[in-house]
């Protein structure tokens, strides 16, 4: 009882600290520049609440009533692209591509954004330094932007600028591949929906054999690879918001958890047929989950990928995602016999048993999928 009370006090203080930090300070947005041969890929991260305030500040100055009524993705992207200026031999045109809202404790409000932009550059850029200026969140007195290019980091005040040497702006295929490999590992190991899917297979699917679950994992990886390749090669031309794709994936997760929850071992002449149908339904859901997630992974399709050596970068990201997911699954498979023996020897599960534990995990996966889907639908609605 005392431990629960202490945990409650800690939780209240922690939440209060988050709220207090948001009202007293602002974390600087980050501008990461990745050079390609014909363009510069820009990735901007920041606090969504700060971005909304910036949009409203601009709207008050310009009298734009639409921005005061609703903050949509188009307004957010316009605000970001207008605030960033680049020149290399001449002024570069910054084109906004896509923005995604994410829930993360990194930013004070608990909700951040990641925006992708692209700046086309002239053929004579090799001889010219790159000048970068930022006015992001300039309504704040202490507004600053952290600009990064090839390991060189600068903190820019609002309206200030920094100059990068021409050699810093040359594309590096190996560096691009490393960056996308790291992004693939991060996505597979830390993305909530990805971890929830693995939990569905490893815990919710305890009633199924390991062979059946390996098939489910393989079909998910195949669907992920197929749709990812279509999207990044530009063969998938339908523009769907990332949040909408994420919602679809969470709905599939919810259905998979519900299927595992409803699974019952049958006996009699129809037992084999029922088991086949259940496995087929689960494998189909895994295939669909992979398809949907592959389309949702890459922002703006191929727009941010390098114009040369594209195949290597695609292979690096895919290999990282697949190997990380398979490594987590394989590690669980390796330690599972010892975990089960430990609990069986001490009768830790009691009357619930392993089937009951699987049902509990399946219900958790279904609930988690529902909550993630609702969160993403709220993001779509603004």
CSV table of C-alpha atoms in Angstrom, one decimal:
chain,number,residue,atom,x,y,z
A,1,UNK,CA,0.0,0.0,0.0
A,2,UNK,CA,2.8,2.4,0.9
A,3,UNK,CA,4.6,1.6,-2.4
A,4,UNK,CA,1.5,2.3,-4.4
A,5,UNK,CA,1.0,5.6,-2.6
A,6,UNK,CA,4.7,6.6,-3.3
A,7,UNK,CA,4.3,5.7,-6.9
A,8,UNK,CA,1.1,7.9,-7.1
A,9,UNK,CA,3.0,10.8,-5.6
A,10,UNK,CA,5.8,10.3,-8.1
A,11,UNK,CA,3.4,10.2,-11.0
A,12,UNK,CA,1.6,13.4,-9.9
A,13,UNK,CA,4.9,15.2,-9.5
A,14,UNK,CA,6.2,13.9,-12.9
A,15,UNK,CA,3.1,15.1,-14.7
A,16,UNK,CA,3.3,18.4,-12.9
A,17,UNK,CA,6.9,18.8,-14.0
A,18,UNK,CA,6.0,18.2,-17.6
A,19,UNK,CA,3.2,20.8,-17.5
A,20,UNK,CA,5.5,23.3,-15.7
A,21,UNK,CA,8.3,22.8,-18.1
A,22,UNK,CA,6.0,23.5,-21.0
A,23,UNK,CA,4.9,26.8,-19.6
A,24,UNK,CA,8.4,28.0,-18.7
A,25,UNK,CA,10.6,26.9,-21.5
A,26,UNK,CA,10.7,25.8,-25.1
A,27,UNK,CA,13.0,23.1,-26.5
A,28,UNK,CA,14.6,24.4,-29.7
A,29,UNK,CA,13.4,22.7,-32.9
A,30,UNK,CA,15.9,20.7,-34.9
A,31,UNK,CA,16.8,21.1,-38.6
A,32,UNK,CA,18.7,18.2,-40.1
A,33,UNK,CA,20.1,18.6,-43.6
A,34,UNK,CA,21.0,15.6,-45.7
A,35,UNK,CA,22.8,16.6,-49.0
A,36,UNK,CA,21.9,14.8,-52.2
A,37,UNK,CA,23.3,15.5,-55.7
A,38,UNK,CA,20.5,17.6,-57.0
A,39,UNK,CA,18.7,18.6,-53.8
A,40,UNK,CA,18.9,19.0,-50.0
A,41,UNK,CA,16.6,16.8,-47.9
A,42,UNK,CA,15.4,18.7,-44.8
A,43,UNK,CA,14.0,17.1,-41.7
A,44,UNK,CA,12.5,19.4,-39.0
A,45,UNK,CA,11.5,18.3,-35.6
A,46,UNK,CA,9.8,20.3,-32.9
A,47,UNK,CA,7.1,20.7,-30.3
A,48,UNK,CA,3.6,20.7,-31.9
A,49,UNK,CA,2.3,23.2,-29.3
A,50,UNK,CA,5.0,25.7,-30.3
A,51,UNK,CA,4.2,25.2,-33.9
A,52,UNK,CA,0.5,25.9,-33.3
A,53,UNK,CA,1.4,29.1,-31.4
A,54,UNK,CA,3.6,30.2,-34.3
A,55,UNK,CA,0.8,29.7,-36.8
A,56,UNK,CA,-1.6,31.7,-34.7
A,57,UNK,CA,1.0,34.5,-34.2
A,58,UNK,CA,1.4,34.7,-38.0
A,59,UNK,CA,-2.3,34.6,-38.5
A,60,UNK,CA,-2.9,37.5,-36.1
A,61,UNK,CA,-0.3,39.5,-37.9
A,62,UNK,CA,-1.8,38.7,-41.4
A,63,UNK,CA,-5.4,38.6,-40.3
A,64,UNK,CA,-5.8,35.0,-41.7
A,65,UNK,CA,-9.0,33.8,-40.1
A,66,UNK,CA,-8.6,30.3,-41.4
A,67,UNK,CA,-5.4,29.7,-39.5
A,68,UNK,CA,-7.0,31.0,-36.3
A,69,UNK,CA,-9.9,28.6,-36.6
A,70,UNK,CA,-8.1,25.3,-37.4
A,71,UNK,CA,-4.5,24.2,-37.6
A,72,UNK,CA,-4.2,21.7,-40.4
A,73,UNK,CA,-1.1,20.0,-41.9
A,74,UNK,CA,-1.0,22.4,-44.9
A,75,UNK,CA,-0.8,25.5,-42.6
A,76,UNK,CA,1.8,23.8,-40.5
A,77,UNK,CA,4.0,22.9,-43.5
A,78,UNK,CA,3.6,26.4,-45.0
A,79,UNK,CA,4.7,28.0,-41.7
A,80,UNK,CA,7.8,25.7,-41.5
A,81,UNK,CA,8.8,26.2,-45.1
A,82,UNK,CA,8.4,30.0,-44.9
A,83,UNK,CA,10.6,30.1,-41.8
A,84,UNK,CA,13.6,28.3,-43.4
A,85,UNK,CA,15.8,30.0,-46.0
A,86,UNK,CA,18.7,28.4,-47.8
A,87,UNK,CA,21.0,29.7,-50.5
A,88,UNK,CA,23.9,28.0,-52.4
A,89,UNK,CA,25.0,30.1,-55.3
A,90,UNK,CA,21.4,31.4,-55.4
A,91,UNK,CA,18.3,31.3,-53.2
A,92,UNK,CA,16.9,27.8,-53.0
A,93,UNK,CA,13.2,27.0,-53.2
A,94,UNK,CA,12.1,25.0,-50.2
A,95,UNK,CA,9.3,22.7,-51.0
A,96,UNK,CA,7.2,21.2,-48.1
A,97,UNK,CA,6.4,17.5,-48.5
A,98,UNK,CA,4.8,16.0,-45.5
A,99,UNK,CA,4.3,16.4,-41.7
A,100,UNK,CA,3.5,13.9,-39.0
A,101,UNK,CA,2.5,14.4,-35.4
A,102,UNK,CA,4.0,12.0,-32.9
A,103,UNK,CA,3.5,11.4,-29.2
A,104,UNK,CA,6.8,11.6,-27.4
A,105,UNK,CA,8.1,12.7,-24.0
A,106,UNK,CA,11.0,14.5,-25.8
A,107,UNK,CA,8.9,17.6,-26.3
A,108,UNK,CA,7.4,19.5,-23.4
A,109,UNK,CA,3.8,19.3,-24.6
A,110,UNK,CA,4.1,15.5,-25.1
A,111,UNK,CA,3.3,15.9,-28.8
A,112,UNK,CA,5.9,16.7,-31.4
A,113,UNK,CA,6.1,16.9,-35.2
A,114,UNK,CA,8.4,15.7,-37.9
A,115,UNK,CA,8.3,17.6,-41.2
A,116,UNK,CA,10.1,16.7,-44.4
A,117,UNK,CA,11.1,19.3,-46.9
A,118,UNK,CA,13.2,19.4,-50.0
A,119,UNK,CA,15.3,22.2,-51.5
A,120,UNK,CA,16.3,22.0,-55.1
A,121,UNK,CA,19.8,23.3,-55.9
A,122,UNK,CA,21.5,24.5,-59.1
A,123,UNK,CA,24.2,22.6,-61.0
A,124,UNK,CA,26.9,25.0,-59.8
A,125,UNK,CA,26.4,24.3,-56.1
A,126,UNK,CA,29.8,22.5,-55.8
A,127,UNK,CA,31.6,25.8,-55.7
A,128,UNK,CA,29.3,27.7,-53.4
A,129,UNK,CA,28.9,27.6,-49.6
A,130,UNK,CA,25.5,26.8,-48.1
A,131,UNK,CA,23.9,29.6,-46.1
A,132,UNK,CA,21.1,28.5,-43.8
A,133,UNK,CA,18.7,30.8,-41.9
A,134,UNK,CA,15.8,30.0,-39.6
A,135,UNK,CA,12.9,32.0,-38.2
A,136,UNK,CA,11.1,29.1,-36.6
A,137,UNK,CA,9.1,30.1,-33.5
A,138,UNK,CA,10.4,33.6,-33.7
A,139,UNK,CA,7.4,34.7,-31.6
A,140,UNK,CA,9.4,33.5,-28.6
A,141,UNK,CA,12.1,35.8,-27.3
A,142,UNK,CA,14.6,33.0,-26.9
A,143,UNK,CA,13.7,31.2,-30.2
A,144,UNK,CA,16.6,29.2,-31.5
A,145,UNK,CA,17.0,26.4,-34.1
A,146,UNK,CA,19.6,23.6,-33.9
A,147,UNK,CA,20.9,23.0,-37.5
A,148,UNK,CA,22.9,19.9,-38.3
A,149,UNK,CA,24.8,19.0,-41.4
A,150,UNK,CA,27.2,16.0,-41.7
A,151,UNK,CA,28.0,16.1,-37.9
A,152,UNK,CA,28.5,19.9,-37.8
A,153,UNK,CA,26.0,21.4,-35.3
A,154,UNK,CA,25.0,25.1,-34.9
A,155,UNK,CA,22.4,26.9,-32.7
A,156,UNK,CA,20.7,29.6,-34.7
A,157,UNK,CA,18.9,32.5,-33.2
A,158,UNK,CA,15.7,33.6,-34.9
A,159,UNK,CA,16.7,35.5,-38.0
A,160,UNK,CA,20.3,34.4,-37.7
A,161,UNK,CA,22.2,32.4,-40.2
A,162,UNK,CA,25.1,29.9,-40.5
A,163,UNK,CA,27.4,29.1,-43.4
A,164,UNK,CA,28.5,25.6,-44.3
A,165,UNK,CA,31.6,24.9,-46.5
A,166,UNK,CA,30.9,23.5,-50.0
A,167,UNK,CA,32.6,20.2,-49.2
A,168,UNK,CA,30.1,19.7,-46.3
A,169,UNK,CA,27.2,19.7,-48.8
A,170,UNK,CA,28.5,16.9,-51.0
A,171,UNK,CA,26.4,13.7,-50.9
A,172,UNK,CA,27.8,10.6,-49.3
A,173,UNK,CA,26.1,7.3,-50.3
A,174,UNK,CA,27.6,5.4,-47.4
A,175,UNK,CA,26.5,8.0,-44.9
A,176,UNK,CA,23.0,7.9,-46.3
A,177,UNK,CA,22.9,4.2,-46.1
A,178,UNK,CA,24.1,4.3,-42.4
A,179,UNK,CA,21.5,6.9,-41.5
A,180,UNK,CA,18.6,4.9,-43.1
A,181,UNK,CA,19.9,1.7,-41.5
A,182,UNK,CA,19.8,3.4,-38.1
A,183,UNK,CA,16.3,4.7,-38.9
A,184,UNK,CA,15.2,1.2,-39.7
A,185,UNK,CA,16.5,-0.2,-36.4
A,186,UNK,CA,14.9,2.7,-34.4
A,187,UNK,CA,11.6,2.1,-36.2
A,188,UNK,CA,11.6,-1.7,-35.5
A,189,UNK,CA,12.8,-1.5,-31.9
A,190,UNK,CA,11.0,1.5,-30.5
A,191,UNK,CA,7.9,2.2,-32.6
A,192,UNK,CA,4.8,1.5,-30.3
A,193,UNK,CA,2.7,-0.1,-33.1
A,194,UNK,CA,5.7,-2.3,-34.1
A,195,UNK,CA,6.3,-3.5,-30.6
A,196,UNK,CA,2.5,-4.1,-30.1
A,197,UNK,CA,2.5,-6.3,-33.2
A,198,UNK,CA,5.4,-8.4,-31.9
A,199,UNK,CA,3.7,-8.7,-28.6
A,200,UNK,CA,0.6,-10.0,-30.4
A,201,UNK,CA,2.6,-12.8,-32.0
A,202,UNK,CA,4.8,-13.6,-29.0
A,203,UNK,CA,2.3,-13.4,-26.2
A,204,UNK,CA,-1.2,-13.2,-27.7
A,205,UNK,CA,-0.4,-16.1,-30.0
A,206,UNK,CA,0.8,-18.5,-27.3
A,207,UNK,CA,-2.1,-20.9,-28.2
A,208,UNK,CA,-0.6,-21.2,-31.7
A,209,UNK,CA,2.5,-23.3,-32.4
A,210,UNK,CA,5.9,-21.6,-33.0
A,211,UNK,CA,5.8,-22.8,-36.6
A,212,UNK,CA,2.5,-21.0,-37.2
A,213,UNK,CA,3.8,-17.8,-35.6
A,214,UNK,CA,7.0,-18.0,-37.7
A,215,UNK,CA,4.7,-18.1,-40.7
A,216,UNK,CA,2.8,-15.1,-39.5
A,217,UNK,CA,6.1,-13.2,-39.0
A,218,UNK,CA,7.3,-14.1,-42.4
A,219,UNK,CA,4.1,-13.0,-44.1
A,220,UNK,CA,4.2,-9.7,-42.2
A,221,UNK,CA,7.8,-9.2,-43.4
A,222,UNK,CA,6.9,-10.1,-47.0
A,223,UNK,CA,3.9,-7.7,-47.0
A,224,UNK,CA,6.1,-4.9,-45.4
A,225,UNK,CA,8.8,-5.4,-48.0
A,226,UNK,CA,6.4,-5.5,-51.0
A,227,UNK,CA,4.5,-2.3,-50.1
A,228,UNK,CA,7.6,-0.5,-48.9
A,229,UNK,CA,9.3,-1.2,-52.3
A,230,UNK,CA,6.2,0.0,-54.2
A,231,UNK,CA,6.0,3.2,-52.2
A,232,UNK,CA,9.7,4.1,-52.3
A,233,UNK,CA,10.1,3.3,-56.0
A,234,UNK,CA,7.2,5.6,-56.8
A,235,UNK,CA,4.9,2.8,-58.1
A,236,UNK,CA,2.4,3.6,-55.4
A,237,UNK,CA,1.0,7.0,-56.4
A,238,UNK,CA,-2.0,7.3,-54.1
A,239,UNK,CA,-1.4,10.0,-51.6
A,240,UNK,CA,-2.6,8.9,-48.1
A,241,UNK,CA,-1.7,10.8,-44.9
A,242,UNK,CA,0.7,8.9,-42.6
A,243,UNK,CA,-1.7,9.1,-39.7
A,244,UNK,CA,-4.4,7.4,-41.9
A,245,UNK,CA,-2.1,4.6,-42.8
A,246,UNK,CA,-1.1,4.3,-39.1
A,247,UNK,CA,-4.7,4.1,-38.1
A,248,UNK,CA,-5.3,1.3,-40.6
A,249,UNK,CA,-2.3,-0.6,-39.1
A,250,UNK,CA,-3.7,-0.2,-35.6
A,251,UNK,CA,-7.1,-1.4,-36.7
A,252,UNK,CA,-5.5,-4.6,-38.1
A,253,UNK,CA,-3.6,-5.0,-34.8
A,254,UNK,CA,-6.9,-4.7,-32.9
A,255,UNK,CA,-8.5,-7.4,-35.2
A,256,UNK,CA,-5.4,-9.7,-34.6
A,257,UNK,CA,-5.7,-9.3,-30.9
A,258,UNK,CA,-9.4,-10.0,-31.0
A,259,UNK,CA,-8.8,-13.1,-33.1
A,260,UNK,CA,-6.3,-14.5,-30.6
A,261,UNK,CA,-8.7,-13.6,-27.8
A,262,UNK,CA,-11.5,-15.5,-29.4
A,263,UNK,CA,-9.4,-18.5,-30.2
A,264,UNK,CA,-10.6,-21.7,-28.6
A,265,UNK,CA,-9.1,-25.2,-29.1
A,266,UNK,CA,-11.8,-27.4,-30.6
A,267,UNK,CA,-12.2,-31.1,-30.5
A,268,UNK,CA,-14.1,-33.5,-32.8
A,269,UNK,CA,-14.2,-34.0,-36.6
A,270,UNK,CA,-14.2,-30.2,-37.4
A,271,UNK,CA,-11.2,-29.4,-35.1
A,272,UNK,CA,-8.6,-29.5,-37.9
A,273,UNK,CA,-10.8,-27.4,-40.3
A,274,UNK,CA,-11.4,-24.8,-37.6
A,275,UNK,CA,-7.7,-24.6,-36.7
A,276,UNK,CA,-6.8,-24.1,-40.4
A,277,UNK,CA,-9.3,-21.3,-40.7
A,278,UNK,CA,-8.1,-19.5,-37.6
A,279,UNK,CA,-4.4,-19.8,-38.7
A,280,UNK,CA,-5.3,-18.6,-42.2
A,281,UNK,CA,-7.2,-15.6,-40.8
A,282,UNK,CA,-4.3,-14.7,-38.5
A,283,UNK,CA,-1.8,-15.0,-41.4
A,284,UNK,CA,-3.9,-12.9,-43.7
A,285,UNK,CA,-4.1,-10.2,-41.0
A,286,UNK,CA,-0.3,-10.3,-40.6
A,287,UNK,CA,0.1,-9.9,-44.4
A,288,UNK,CA,-2.3,-7.0,-44.5
A,289,UNK,CA,-0.6,-5.4,-41.5
A,290,UNK,CA,2.8,-5.6,-43.3
A,291,UNK,CA,1.2,-4.1,-46.5
A,292,UNK,CA,-0.3,-1.1,-44.6
A,293,UNK,CA,2.8,-0.4,-42.5
A,294,UNK,CA,5.1,-0.5,-45.5
A,295,UNK,CA,3.1,2.2,-47.3
A,296,UNK,CA,3.1,4.3,-44.1
A,297,UNK,CA,6.8,4.1,-43.3
A,298,UNK,CA,8.2,6.4,-46.0
A,299,UNK,CA,7.1,10.0,-46.0
A,300,UNK,CA,6.2,11.5,-49.4
A,301,UNK,CA,7.3,8.2,-51.0
A,302,UNK,CA,10.7,8.6,-52.7
A,303,UNK,CA,10.9,12.4,-52.4
A,304,UNK,CA,13.6,12.3,-49.6
A,305,UNK,CA,15.7,9.5,-51.0
A,306,UNK,CA,19.0,10.1,-52.8
A,307,UNK,CA,18.8,10.5,-56.6
A,308,UNK,CA,21.8,8.2,-56.9
A,309,UNK,CA,22.5,4.9,-55.1
A,310,UNK,CA,18.8,4.7,-54.2
A,311,UNK,CA,18.8,0.9,-54.2
A,312,UNK,CA,21.5,0.7,-51.5
A,313,UNK,CA,19.6,3.1,-49.2
A,314,UNK,CA,16.3,1.1,-49.7
A,315,UNK,CA,18.1,-2.1,-49.0
A,316,UNK,CA,19.7,-0.7,-45.8
A,317,UNK,CA,16.4,0.4,-44.4
A,318,UNK,CA,14.6,-2.8,-45.2
A,319,UNK,CA,17.5,-4.9,-43.9
A,320,UNK,CA,17.5,-3.0,-40.6
A,321,UNK,CA,13.7,-3.3,-40.1
A,322,UNK,CA,13.6,-7.0,-41.0
A,323,UNK,CA,16.7,-8.0,-39.0
A,324,UNK,CA,15.6,-6.0,-35.9
A,325,UNK,CA,12.1,-7.5,-35.9
A,326,UNK,CA,13.5,-11.0,-36.5
A,327,UNK,CA,16.1,-10.5,-33.8
A,328,UNK,CA,13.5,-9.6,-31.2
A,329,UNK,CA,11.4,-12.6,-32.2
A,330,UNK,CA,14.4,-14.9,-32.2
A,331,UNK,CA,15.6,-13.8,-28.8
A,332,UNK,CA,12.1,-14.4,-27.3
A,333,UNK,CA,12.1,-17.8,-29.0
A,334,UNK,CA,15.5,-18.7,-27.5
A,335,UNK,CA,14.6,-17.7,-23.9
A,336,UNK,CA,11.0,-18.8,-23.9
A,337,UNK,CA,11.6,-22.4,-22.7
A,338,UNK,CA,13.5,-21.2,-19.6
A,339,UNK,CA,10.8,-18.6,-18.9
A,340,UNK,CA,8.1,-21.1,-19.1
A,341,UNK,CA,10.0,-23.7,-17.0
A,342,UNK,CA,10.6,-21.0,-14.3
A,343,UNK,CA,6.9,-20.1,-14.0
A,344,UNK,CA,5.7,-23.7,-14.3
A,345,UNK,CA,8.0,-24.8,-11.5
A,346,UNK,CA,6.7,-22.1,-9.1
A,347,UNK,CA,3.1,-22.2,-10.3
A,348,UNK,CA,3.2,-18.4,-10.7
A,349,UNK,CA,0.2,-18.3,-13.0
A,350,UNK,CA,-2.1,-20.3,-10.7
A,351,UNK,CA,-5.5,-21.2,-12.1
A,352,UNK,CA,-5.2,-18.8,-15.0
A,353,UNK,CA,-2.6,-21.0,-16.8
A,354,UNK,CA,-0.9,-20.2,-20.0
A,355,UNK,CA,-4.1,-20.1,-22.0
A,356,UNK,CA,-5.4,-17.5,-19.6
A,357,UNK,CA,-2.2,-15.5,-19.9
A,358,UNK,CA,-2.5,-15.6,-23.7
A,359,UNK,CA,-6.0,-14.3,-23.5
A,360,UNK,CA,-4.9,-11.5,-21.2
A,361,UNK,CA,-2.1,-10.5,-23.6
A,362,UNK,CA,-4.5,-10.7,-26.6
A,363,UNK,CA,-6.9,-8.4,-24.8
A,364,UNK,CA,-4.1,-6.0,-24.1
A,365,UNK,CA,-3.1,-6.0,-27.7
A,366,UNK,CA,-6.6,-5.4,-28.9
A,367,UNK,CA,-7.0,-2.5,-26.4
A,368,UNK,CA,-3.6,-1.1,-27.3
A,369,UNK,CA,-4.5,-1.2,-31.0
A,370,UNK,CA,-7.8,0.6,-30.3
A,371,UNK,CA,-6.1,3.3,-28.2
A,372,UNK,CA,-3.4,3.9,-30.9
A,373,UNK,CA,-6.1,4.0,-33.6
A,374,UNK,CA,-8.1,6.6,-31.7
A,375,UNK,CA,-5.0,8.7,-31.1
A,376,UNK,CA,-4.2,8.7,-34.8
A,377,UNK,CA,-7.8,9.5,-35.7
A,378,UNK,CA,-7.6,12.5,-33.3
A,379,UNK,CA,-4.4,13.6,-35.1
A,380,UNK,CA,-6.1,13.4,-38.5
A,381,UNK,CA,-9.0,15.5,-37.2
A,382,UNK,CA,-6.6,18.1,-35.8
